[in-house]
PDB file of C-alpha atoms in Angstrom:
ATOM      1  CA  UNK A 243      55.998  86.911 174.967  1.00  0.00           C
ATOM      2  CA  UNK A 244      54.120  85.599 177.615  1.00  0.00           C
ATOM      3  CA  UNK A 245      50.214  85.492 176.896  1.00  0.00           C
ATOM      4  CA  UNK A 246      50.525  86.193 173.226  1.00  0.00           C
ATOM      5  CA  UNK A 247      50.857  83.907 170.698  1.00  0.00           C
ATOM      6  CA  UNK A 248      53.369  83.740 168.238  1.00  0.00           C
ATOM      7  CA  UNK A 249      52.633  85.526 164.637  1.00  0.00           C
ATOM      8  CA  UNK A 250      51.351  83.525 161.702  1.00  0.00           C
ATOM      9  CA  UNK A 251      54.770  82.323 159.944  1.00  0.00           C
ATOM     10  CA  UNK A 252      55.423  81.750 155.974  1.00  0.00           C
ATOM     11  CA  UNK A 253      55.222  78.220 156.409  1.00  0.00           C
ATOM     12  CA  UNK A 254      51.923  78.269 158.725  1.00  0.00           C
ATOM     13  CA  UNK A 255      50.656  80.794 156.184  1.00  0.00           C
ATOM     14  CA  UNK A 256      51.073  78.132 153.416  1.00  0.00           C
ATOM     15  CA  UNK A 257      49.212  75.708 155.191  1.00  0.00           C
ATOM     16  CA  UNK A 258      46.337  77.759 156.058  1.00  0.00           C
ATOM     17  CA  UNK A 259      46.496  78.780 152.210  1.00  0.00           C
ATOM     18  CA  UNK A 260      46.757  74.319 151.280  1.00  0.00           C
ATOM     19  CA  UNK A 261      43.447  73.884 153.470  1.00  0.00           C
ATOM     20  CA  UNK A 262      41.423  76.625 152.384  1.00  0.00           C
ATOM     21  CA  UNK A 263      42.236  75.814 148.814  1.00  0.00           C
ATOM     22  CA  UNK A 264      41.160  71.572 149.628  1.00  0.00           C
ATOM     23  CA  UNK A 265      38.172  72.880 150.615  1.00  0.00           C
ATOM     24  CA  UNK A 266      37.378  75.066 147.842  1.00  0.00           C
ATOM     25  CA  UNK A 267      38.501  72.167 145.845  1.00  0.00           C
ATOM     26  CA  UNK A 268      35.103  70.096 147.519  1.00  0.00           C
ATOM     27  CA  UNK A 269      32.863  72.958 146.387  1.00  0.00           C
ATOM     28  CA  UNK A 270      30.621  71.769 142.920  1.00  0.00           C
ATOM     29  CA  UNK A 271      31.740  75.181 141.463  1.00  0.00           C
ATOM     30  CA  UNK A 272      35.299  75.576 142.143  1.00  0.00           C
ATOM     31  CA  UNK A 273      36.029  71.874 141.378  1.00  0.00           C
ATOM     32  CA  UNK A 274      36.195  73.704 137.972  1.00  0.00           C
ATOM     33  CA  UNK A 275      39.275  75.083 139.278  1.00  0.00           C
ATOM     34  CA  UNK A 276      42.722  73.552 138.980  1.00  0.00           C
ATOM     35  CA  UNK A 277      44.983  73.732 141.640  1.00  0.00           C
ATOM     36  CA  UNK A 278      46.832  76.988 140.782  1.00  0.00           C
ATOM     37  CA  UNK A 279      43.796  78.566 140.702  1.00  0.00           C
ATOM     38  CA  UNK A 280      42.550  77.174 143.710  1.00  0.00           C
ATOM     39  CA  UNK A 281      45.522  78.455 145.368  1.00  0.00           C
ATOM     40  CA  UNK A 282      45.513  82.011 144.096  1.00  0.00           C
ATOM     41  CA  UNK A 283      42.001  82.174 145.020  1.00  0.00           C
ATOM     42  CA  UNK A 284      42.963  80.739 148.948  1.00  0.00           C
ATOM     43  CA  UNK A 285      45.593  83.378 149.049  1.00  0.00           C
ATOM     44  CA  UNK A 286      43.102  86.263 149.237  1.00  0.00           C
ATOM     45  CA  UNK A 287      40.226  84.214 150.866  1.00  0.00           C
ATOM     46  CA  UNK A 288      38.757  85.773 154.105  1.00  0.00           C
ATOM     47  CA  UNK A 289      37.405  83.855 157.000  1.00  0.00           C
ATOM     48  CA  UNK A 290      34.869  85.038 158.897  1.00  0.00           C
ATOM     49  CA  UNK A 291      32.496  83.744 161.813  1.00  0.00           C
ATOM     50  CA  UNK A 292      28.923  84.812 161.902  1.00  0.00           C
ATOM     51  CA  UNK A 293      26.836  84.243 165.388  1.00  0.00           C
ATOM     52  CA  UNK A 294      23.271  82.629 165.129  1.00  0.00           C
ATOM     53  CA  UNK A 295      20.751  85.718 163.617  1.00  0.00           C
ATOM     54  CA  UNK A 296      23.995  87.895 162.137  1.00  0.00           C
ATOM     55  CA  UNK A 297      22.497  89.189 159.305  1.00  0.00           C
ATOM     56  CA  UNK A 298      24.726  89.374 156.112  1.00  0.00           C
ATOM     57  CA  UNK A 299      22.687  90.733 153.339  1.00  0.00           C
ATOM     58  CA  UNK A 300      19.666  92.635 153.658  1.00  0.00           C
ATOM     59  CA  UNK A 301      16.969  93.108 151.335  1.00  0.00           C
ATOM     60  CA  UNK A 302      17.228  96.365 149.097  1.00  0.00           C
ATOM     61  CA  UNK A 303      20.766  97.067 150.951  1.00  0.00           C
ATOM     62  CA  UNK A 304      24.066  97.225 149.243  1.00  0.00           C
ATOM     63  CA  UNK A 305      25.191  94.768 147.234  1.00  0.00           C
ATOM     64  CA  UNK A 306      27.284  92.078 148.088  1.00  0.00           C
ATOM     65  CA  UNK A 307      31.215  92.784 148.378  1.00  0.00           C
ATOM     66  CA  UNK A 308      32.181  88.975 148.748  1.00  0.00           C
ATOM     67  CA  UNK A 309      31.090  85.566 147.211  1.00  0.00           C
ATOM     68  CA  UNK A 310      30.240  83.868 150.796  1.00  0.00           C
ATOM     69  CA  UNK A 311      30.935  80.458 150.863  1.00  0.00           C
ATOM     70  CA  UNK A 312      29.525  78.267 154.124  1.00  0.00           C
ATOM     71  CA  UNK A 313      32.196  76.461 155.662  1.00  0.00           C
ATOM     72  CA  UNK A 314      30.173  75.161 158.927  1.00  0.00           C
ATOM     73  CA  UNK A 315      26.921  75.812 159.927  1.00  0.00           C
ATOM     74  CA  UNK A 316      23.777  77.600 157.516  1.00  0.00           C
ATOM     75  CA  UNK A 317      22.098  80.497 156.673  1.00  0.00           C
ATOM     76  CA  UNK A 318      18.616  81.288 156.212  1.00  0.00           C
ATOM     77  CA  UNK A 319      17.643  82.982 152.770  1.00  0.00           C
ATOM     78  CA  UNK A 320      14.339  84.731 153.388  1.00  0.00           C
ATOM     79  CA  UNK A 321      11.919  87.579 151.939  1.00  0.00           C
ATOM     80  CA  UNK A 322      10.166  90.040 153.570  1.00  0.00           C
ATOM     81  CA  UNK A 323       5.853  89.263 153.562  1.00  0.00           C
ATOM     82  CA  UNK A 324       5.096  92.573 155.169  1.00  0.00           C
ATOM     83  CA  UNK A 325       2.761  91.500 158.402  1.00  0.00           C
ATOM     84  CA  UNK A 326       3.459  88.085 157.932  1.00  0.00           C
ATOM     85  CA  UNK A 327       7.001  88.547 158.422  1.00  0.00           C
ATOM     86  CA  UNK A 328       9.297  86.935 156.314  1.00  0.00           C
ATOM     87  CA  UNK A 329       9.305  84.030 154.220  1.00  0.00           C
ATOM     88  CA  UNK A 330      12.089  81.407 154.337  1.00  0.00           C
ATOM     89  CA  UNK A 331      12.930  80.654 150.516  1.00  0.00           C
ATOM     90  CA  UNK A 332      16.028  78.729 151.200  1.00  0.00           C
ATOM     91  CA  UNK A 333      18.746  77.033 153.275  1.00  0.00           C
ATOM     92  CA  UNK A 334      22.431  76.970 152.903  1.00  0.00           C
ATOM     93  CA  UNK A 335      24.794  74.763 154.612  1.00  0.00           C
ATOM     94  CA  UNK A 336      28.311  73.700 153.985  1.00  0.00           C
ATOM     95  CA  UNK A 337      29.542  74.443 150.597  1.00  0.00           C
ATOM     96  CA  UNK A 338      26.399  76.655 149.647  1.00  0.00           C
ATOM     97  CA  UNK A 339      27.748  80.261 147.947  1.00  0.00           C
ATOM     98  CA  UNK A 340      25.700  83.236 148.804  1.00  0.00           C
ATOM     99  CA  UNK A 341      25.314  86.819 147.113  1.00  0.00           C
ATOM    100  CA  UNK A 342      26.031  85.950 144.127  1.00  0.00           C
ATOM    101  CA  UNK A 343      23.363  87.706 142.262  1.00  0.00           C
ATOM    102  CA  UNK A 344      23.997  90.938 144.155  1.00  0.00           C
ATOM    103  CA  UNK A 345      28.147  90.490 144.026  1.00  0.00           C
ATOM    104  CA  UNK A 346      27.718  89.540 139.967  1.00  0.00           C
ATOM    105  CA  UNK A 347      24.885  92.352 138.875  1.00  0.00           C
ATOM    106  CA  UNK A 348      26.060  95.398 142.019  1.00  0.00           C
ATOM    107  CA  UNK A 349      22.324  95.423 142.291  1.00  0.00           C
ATOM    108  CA  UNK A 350      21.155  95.608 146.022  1.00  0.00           C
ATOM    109  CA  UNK A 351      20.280  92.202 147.391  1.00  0.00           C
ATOM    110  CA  UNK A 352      17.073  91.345 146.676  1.00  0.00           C
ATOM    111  CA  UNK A 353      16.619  88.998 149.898  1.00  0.00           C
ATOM    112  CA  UNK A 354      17.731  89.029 153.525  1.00  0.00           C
ATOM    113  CA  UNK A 355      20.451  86.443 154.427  1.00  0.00           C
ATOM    114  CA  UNK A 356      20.876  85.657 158.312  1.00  0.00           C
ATOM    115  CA  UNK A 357      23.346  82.983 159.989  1.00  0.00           C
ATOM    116  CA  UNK A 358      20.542  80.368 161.023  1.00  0.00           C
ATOM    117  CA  UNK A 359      23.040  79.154 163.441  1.00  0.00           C
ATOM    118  CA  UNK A 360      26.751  79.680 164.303  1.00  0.00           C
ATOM    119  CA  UNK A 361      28.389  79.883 160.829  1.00  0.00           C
ATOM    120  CA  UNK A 362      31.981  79.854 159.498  1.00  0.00           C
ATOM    121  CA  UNK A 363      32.114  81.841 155.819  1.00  0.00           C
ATOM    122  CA  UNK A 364      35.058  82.283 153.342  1.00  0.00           C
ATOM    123  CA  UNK A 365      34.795  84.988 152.029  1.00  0.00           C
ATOM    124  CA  UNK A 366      35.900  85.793 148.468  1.00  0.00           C
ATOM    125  CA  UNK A 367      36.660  89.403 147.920  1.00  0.00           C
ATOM    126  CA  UNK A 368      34.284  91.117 144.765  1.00  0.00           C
ATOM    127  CA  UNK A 369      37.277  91.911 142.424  1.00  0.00           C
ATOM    128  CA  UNK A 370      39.186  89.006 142.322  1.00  0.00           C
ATOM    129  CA  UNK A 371      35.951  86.680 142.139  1.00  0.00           C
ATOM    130  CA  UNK A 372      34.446  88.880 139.116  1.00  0.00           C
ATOM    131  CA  UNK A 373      38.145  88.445 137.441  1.00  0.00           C
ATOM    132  CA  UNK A 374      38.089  84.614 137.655  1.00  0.00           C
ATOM    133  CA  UNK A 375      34.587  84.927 136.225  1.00  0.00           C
ATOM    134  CA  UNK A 376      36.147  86.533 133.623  1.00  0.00           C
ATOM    135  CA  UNK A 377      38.744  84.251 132.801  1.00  0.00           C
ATOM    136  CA  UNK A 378      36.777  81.133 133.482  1.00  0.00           C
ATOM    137  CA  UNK A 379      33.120  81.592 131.805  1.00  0.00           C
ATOM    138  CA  UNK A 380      32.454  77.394 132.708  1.00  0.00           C
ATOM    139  CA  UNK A 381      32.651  79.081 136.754  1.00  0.00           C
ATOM    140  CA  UNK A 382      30.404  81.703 135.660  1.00  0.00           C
ATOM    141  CA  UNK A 383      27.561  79.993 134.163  1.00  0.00           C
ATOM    142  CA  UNK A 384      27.491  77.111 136.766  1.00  0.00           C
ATOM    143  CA  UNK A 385      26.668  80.048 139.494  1.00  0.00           C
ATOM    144  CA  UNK A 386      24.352  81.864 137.137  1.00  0.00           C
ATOM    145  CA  UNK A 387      22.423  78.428 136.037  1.00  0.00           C
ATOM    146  CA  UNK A 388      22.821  77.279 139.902  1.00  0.00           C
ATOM    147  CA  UNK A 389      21.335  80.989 141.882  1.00  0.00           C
ATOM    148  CA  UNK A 390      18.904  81.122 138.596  1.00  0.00           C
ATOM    149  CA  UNK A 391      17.397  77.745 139.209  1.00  0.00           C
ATOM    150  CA  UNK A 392      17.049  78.363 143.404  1.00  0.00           C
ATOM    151  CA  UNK A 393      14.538  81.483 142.539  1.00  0.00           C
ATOM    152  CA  UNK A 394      12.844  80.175 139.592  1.00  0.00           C
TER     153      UNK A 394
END
């Protein structure tokens, strides 16, 4: 096996699973969570890396198919001003969600969202974040109040 690396076993699996779920656990919204949830939810967790200028929402595009949580690095949360060019509304760095609105609603996005700089993202698949909504309305109204508040 020489020059390949040795698949991802149970116990290595768990692990991964353990740290995604800590750091969930240091995010304001999922501290709601306890830590069977926080599991379940680092089970199906995605992670993803994003180069400086990736875009990952565009305004009037689909919406949203994950809850993108910033692990390392930021994003730039901007809106188009025609011949101006765009508009920087907002910032996210580590432990900032983004597409919410679009992810909750399945309305397009109503901003663009670019990696401002190299940027690690979990990414929390639509269905199983709009169940725990669901279940948990205290996790649902502290991303509604928290998104509704950043464009107000």
């Amino acid at each position: 096996m020489e020059g390949r690396e040795a698949p991802c076993t149970g116990s290595s699996a768990a692990v991964i699973v353990d740290e995604i779920a800590g750091y969930l656990a240091r995010v304001p919204a999922f501290r709601l969570l306890d830590e069977g949830e926080l599991r379940a939810l680092g089970a199906i967790v995605e992670v993803d890396f994003a180069p400086a200028g990736t875009v990952l929402l565009s305004e009037g595009g689909p919406p949203s198919e994950f809850l993108q949580v910033v692990v390392s690095g930021g994003v730039r949360v901007s809106l188009p001003a025609g011949d101006a060019g765009d508009v920087e509304v907002d910032y996210r760095s580590e432990g900032a969600a983004v597409g919410y609105l679009s992810l909750f609603s399945g309305d397009r996005s109503r901003v663009d969202v670019a990696a401002a700089e190299d940027t690690v993202l979990l990414l929390i698949p639509r269905k199983p974040f709009l169940d725990l909504l669901e279940r948990r309305p205290d996790v649902r109204e502290f991303f509604t109040r928290t998104f509704i508040s950043t464009y107000l």
